[in-house]
Tab-separated table of C-alpha atoms and ligand atoms in Angstrom:
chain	number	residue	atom	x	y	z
A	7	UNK	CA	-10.158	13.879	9.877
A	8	UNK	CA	-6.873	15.734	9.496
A	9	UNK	CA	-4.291	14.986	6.693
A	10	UNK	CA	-1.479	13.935	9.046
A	11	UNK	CA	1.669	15.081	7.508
A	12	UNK	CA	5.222	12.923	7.556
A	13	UNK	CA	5.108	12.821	10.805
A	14	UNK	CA	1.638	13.066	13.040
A	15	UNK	CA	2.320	15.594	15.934
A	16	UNK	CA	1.013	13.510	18.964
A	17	UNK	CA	-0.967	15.389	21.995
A	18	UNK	CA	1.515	16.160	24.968
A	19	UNK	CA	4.657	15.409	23.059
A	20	UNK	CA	3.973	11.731	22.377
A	21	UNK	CA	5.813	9.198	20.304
A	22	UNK	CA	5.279	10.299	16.129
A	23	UNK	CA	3.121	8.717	14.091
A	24	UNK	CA	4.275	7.806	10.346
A	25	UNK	CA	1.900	8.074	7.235
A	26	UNK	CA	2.047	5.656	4.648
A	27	UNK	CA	0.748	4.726	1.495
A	28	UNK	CA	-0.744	1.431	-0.138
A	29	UNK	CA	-1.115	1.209	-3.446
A	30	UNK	CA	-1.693	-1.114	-6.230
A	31	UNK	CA	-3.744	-1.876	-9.016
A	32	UNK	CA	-8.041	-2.731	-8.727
A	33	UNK	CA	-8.492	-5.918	-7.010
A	34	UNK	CA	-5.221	-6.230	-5.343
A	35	UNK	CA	-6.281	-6.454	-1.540
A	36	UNK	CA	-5.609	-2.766	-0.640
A	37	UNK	CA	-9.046	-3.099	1.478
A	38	UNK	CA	-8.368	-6.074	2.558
A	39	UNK	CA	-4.808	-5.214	3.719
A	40	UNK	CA	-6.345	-2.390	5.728
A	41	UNK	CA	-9.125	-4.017	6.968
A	42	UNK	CA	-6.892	-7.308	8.448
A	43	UNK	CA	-4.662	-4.916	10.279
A	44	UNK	CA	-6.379	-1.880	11.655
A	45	UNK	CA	-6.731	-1.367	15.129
A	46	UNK	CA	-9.342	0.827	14.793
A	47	UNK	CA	-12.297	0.037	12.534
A	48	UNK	CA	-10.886	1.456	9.083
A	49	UNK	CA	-12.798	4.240	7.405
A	50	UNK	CA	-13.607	2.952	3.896
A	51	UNK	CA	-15.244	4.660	1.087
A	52	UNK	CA	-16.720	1.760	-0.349
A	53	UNK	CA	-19.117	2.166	-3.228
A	54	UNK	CA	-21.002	-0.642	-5.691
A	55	UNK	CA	-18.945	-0.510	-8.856
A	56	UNK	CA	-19.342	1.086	-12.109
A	57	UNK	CA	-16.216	-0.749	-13.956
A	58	UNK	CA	-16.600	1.414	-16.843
A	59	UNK	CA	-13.316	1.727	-18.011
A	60	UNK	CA	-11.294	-0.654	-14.929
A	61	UNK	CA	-10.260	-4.032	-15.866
A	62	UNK	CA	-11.768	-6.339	-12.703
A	63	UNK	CA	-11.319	-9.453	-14.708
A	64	UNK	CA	-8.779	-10.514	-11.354
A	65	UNK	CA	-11.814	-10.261	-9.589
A	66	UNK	CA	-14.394	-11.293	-10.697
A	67	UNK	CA	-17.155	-11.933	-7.935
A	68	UNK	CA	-15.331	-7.958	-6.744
A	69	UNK	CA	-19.114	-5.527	-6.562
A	70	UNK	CA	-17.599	-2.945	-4.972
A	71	UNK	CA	-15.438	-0.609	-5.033
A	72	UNK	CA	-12.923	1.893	-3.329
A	73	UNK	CA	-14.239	5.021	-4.210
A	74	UNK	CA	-12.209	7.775	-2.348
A	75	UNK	CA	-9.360	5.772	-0.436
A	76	UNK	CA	-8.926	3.234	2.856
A	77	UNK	CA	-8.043	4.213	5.814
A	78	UNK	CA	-6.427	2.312	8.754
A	79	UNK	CA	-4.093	3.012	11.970
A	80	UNK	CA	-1.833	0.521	14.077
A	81	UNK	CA	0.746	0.697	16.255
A	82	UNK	CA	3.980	-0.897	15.746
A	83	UNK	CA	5.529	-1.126	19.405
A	84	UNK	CA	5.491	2.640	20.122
A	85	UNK	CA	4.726	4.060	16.681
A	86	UNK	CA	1.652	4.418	15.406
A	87	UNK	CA	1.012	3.440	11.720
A	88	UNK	CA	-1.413	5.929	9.537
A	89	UNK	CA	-2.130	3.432	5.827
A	90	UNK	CA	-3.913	5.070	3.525
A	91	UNK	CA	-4.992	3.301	0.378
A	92	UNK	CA	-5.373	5.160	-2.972
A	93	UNK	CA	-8.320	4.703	-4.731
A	94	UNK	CA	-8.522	1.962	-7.613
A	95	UNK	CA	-10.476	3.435	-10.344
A	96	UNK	CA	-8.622	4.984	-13.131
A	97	UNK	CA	-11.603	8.392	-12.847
A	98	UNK	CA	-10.103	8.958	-9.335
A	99	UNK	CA	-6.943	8.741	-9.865
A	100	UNK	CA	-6.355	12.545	-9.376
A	101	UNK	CA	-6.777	12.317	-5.284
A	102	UNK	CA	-3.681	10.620	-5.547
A	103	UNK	CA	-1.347	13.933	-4.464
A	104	UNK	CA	-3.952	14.435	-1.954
A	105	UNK	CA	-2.918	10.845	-0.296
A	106	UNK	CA	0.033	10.861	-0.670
A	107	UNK	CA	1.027	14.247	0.715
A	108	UNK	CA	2.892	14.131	3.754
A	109	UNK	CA	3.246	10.227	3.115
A	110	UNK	CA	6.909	8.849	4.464
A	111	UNK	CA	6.625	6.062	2.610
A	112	UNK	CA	5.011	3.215	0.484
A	113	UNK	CA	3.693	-0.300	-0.198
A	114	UNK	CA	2.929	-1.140	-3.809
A	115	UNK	CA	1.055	-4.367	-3.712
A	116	UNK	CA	1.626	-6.863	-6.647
A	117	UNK	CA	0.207	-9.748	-8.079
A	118	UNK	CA	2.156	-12.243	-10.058
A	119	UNK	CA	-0.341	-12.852	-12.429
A	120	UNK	CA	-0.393	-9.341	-14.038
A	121	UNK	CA	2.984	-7.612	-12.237
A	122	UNK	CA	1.941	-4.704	-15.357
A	123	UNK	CA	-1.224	-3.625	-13.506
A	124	UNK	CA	1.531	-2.188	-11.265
A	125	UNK	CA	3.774	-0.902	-13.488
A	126	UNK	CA	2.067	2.899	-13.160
A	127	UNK	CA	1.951	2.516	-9.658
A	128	UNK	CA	5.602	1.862	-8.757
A	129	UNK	CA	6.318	4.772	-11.248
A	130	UNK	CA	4.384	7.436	-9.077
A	131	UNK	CA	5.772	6.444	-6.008
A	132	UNK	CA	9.325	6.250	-7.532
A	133	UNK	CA	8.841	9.762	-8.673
A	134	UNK	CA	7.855	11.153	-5.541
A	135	UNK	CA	11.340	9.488	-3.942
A	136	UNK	CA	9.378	7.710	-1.309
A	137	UNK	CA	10.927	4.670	0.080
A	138	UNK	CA	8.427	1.531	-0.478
A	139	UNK	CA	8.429	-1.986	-0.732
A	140	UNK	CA	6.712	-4.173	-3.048
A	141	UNK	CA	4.187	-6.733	-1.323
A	142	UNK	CA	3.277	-9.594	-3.145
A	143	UNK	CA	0.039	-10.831	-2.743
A	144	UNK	CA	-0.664	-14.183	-2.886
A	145	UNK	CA	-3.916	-15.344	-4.772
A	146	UNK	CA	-4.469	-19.175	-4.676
A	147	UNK	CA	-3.906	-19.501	-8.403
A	148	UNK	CA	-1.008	-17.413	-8.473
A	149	UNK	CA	2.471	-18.761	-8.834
A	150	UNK	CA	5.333	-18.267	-6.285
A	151	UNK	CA	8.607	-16.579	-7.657
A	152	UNK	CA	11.762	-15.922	-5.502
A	153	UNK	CA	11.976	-12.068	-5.097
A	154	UNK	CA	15.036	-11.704	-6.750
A	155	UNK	CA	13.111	-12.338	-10.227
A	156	UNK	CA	10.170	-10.001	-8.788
A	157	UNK	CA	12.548	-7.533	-8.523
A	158	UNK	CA	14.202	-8.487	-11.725
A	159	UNK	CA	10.790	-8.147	-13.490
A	160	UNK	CA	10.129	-4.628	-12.033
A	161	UNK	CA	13.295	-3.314	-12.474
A	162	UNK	CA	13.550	-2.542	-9.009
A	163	UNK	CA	16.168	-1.483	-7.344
A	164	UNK	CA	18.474	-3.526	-5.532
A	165	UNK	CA	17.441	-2.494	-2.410
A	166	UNK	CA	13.539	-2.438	-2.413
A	167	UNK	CA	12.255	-5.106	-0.551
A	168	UNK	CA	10.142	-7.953	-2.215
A	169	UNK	CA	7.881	-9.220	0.494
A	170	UNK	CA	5.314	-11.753	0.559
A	171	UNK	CA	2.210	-11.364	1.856
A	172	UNK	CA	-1.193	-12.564	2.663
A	173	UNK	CA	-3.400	-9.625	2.978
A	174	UNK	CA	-6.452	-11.137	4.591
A	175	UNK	CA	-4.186	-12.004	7.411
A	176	UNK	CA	-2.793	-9.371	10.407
A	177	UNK	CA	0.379	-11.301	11.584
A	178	UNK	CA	1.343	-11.452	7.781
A	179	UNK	CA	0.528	-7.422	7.040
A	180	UNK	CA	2.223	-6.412	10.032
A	181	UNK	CA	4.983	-8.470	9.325
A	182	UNK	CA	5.181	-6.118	5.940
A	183	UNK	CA	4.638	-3.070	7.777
A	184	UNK	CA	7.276	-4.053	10.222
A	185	UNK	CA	9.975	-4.621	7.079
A	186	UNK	CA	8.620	-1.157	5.573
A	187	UNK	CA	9.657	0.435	8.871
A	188	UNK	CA	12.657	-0.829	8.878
A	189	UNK	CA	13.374	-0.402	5.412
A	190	UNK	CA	12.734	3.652	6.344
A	191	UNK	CA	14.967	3.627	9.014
A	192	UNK	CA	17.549	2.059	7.330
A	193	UNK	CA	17.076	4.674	4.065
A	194	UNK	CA	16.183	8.234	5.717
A	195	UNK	CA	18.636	10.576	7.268
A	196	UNK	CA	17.285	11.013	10.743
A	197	UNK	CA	15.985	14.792	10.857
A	198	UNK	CA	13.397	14.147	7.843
A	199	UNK	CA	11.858	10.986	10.035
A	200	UNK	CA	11.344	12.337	13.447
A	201	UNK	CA	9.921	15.608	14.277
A	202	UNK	CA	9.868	16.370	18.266
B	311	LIG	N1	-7.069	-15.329	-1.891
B	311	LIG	C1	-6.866	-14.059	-1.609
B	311	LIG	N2	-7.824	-13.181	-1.896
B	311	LIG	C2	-7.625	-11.881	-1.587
B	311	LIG	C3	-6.417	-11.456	-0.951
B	311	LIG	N3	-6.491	-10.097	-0.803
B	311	LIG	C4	-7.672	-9.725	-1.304
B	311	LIG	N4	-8.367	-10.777	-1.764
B	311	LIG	C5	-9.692	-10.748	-2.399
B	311	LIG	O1	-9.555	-9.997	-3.615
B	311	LIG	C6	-10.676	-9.160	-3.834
B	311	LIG	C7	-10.256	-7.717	-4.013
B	311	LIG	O2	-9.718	-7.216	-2.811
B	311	LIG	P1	-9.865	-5.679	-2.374
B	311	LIG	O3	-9.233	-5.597	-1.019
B	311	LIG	O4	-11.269	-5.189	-2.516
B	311	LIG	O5	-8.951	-4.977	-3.471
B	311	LIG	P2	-8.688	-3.400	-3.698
B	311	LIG	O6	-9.481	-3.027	-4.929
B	311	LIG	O7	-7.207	-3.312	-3.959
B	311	LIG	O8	-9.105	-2.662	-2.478
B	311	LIG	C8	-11.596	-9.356	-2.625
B	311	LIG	O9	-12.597	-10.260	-3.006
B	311	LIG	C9	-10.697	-9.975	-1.572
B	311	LIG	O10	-11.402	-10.834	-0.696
B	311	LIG	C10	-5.435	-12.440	-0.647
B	311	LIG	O11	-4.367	-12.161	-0.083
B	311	LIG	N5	-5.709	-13.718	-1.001
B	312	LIG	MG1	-10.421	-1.083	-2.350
């Protein structure tokens, strides 16, 4: 598999492809997200857990694990979508440059019940300058808060979109990945976003 870069160089000139990154804390539905909304079968990296060190008291019937990162591709009308998921566990946290390289942008998933176990991941991708949104997740015992006060409680600029989603479901992901596309368009100068 090839590391596309910002934008994927299609055969025979064909429409660009845009690489983007999910993140989040353990347990927060990156595989699920990828897995509900691939149109190809996604290439996980699966592995039973160790846990020594991660903090899977969210999930607690979770056994395995993402061990290198998630992969999954979709096309949104005629772009296709490249989502690559970092890894959870804190020991792999150094492929993270490796994912995100040539990434255009992000989605940092949250969950209202511990909005901290995000707190390092919305300062990476912050750093880097990418433009993301935040994706809520919604867990059944997990209480609903208007975005504003997301935002509020992140710190977030006033700009980055607070989206809910369900990440088990494909009309609700793609309905996120729709917003993140926009939300690109509407923030990147035009020669950084398409290459011919
Ligand atoms: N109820 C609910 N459960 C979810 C949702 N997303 C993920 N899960 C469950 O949460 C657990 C962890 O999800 P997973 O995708 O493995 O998290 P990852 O570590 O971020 O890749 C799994 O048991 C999922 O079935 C969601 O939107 N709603
Ligand atoms: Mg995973």
């Amino acid at each position: 598999m090839t590391a596309p870069g910002t934008t994927v160089r299609r055969p025979a000139g064909g429409p660009p492809g845009l690489k983007i990154v999910l993140t989040g804390p353990l347990g927060i539905g990156k595989t699920t997200l990828v897995g509900a909304v691939s149109d190809i079968v996604p290439l996980t990296t699966e592995a039973r857990m160790s846990a020594a060190g991660d903090d899977i008291s969210h999930s607690p019937n979770k056994v395995t694990t993402t061990v290198a990162m998630d992969f999954g591709r979709l096309a949104i009308n005629d772009v296709t979508v490249y989502v690559f998921g970092t890894p959870g566990q804190q020991r792999f946290w150094f492929m993270w440059d490796a994912i995100v390289h040539g990434a255009i942008a992000a989605v940092v998933l949250v969950d209202t019940r511990r909005l901290q176990d995000s707190f390092r991941h919305l300062d990476y991708i912050e750093r880097r300058r990418l433009p993301f949104v935040v994706a809520v997740n919604r867990f059944p015992n997990a209480r609903s808060y208007p975005p504003a006060q997301i935002r509020d409680a992140l710190t977030l600029d006033g700009e980055v979109p607070v989206i809910e989603v369900d990440a088990r479901d494909r009309d609700s992901v793609r309905r996120l990945l729709i917003a993140l596309v926009e939300h690109i368009i509407a923030t990147t100068p035009i020669p950084a976003r398409v290459a011919s």
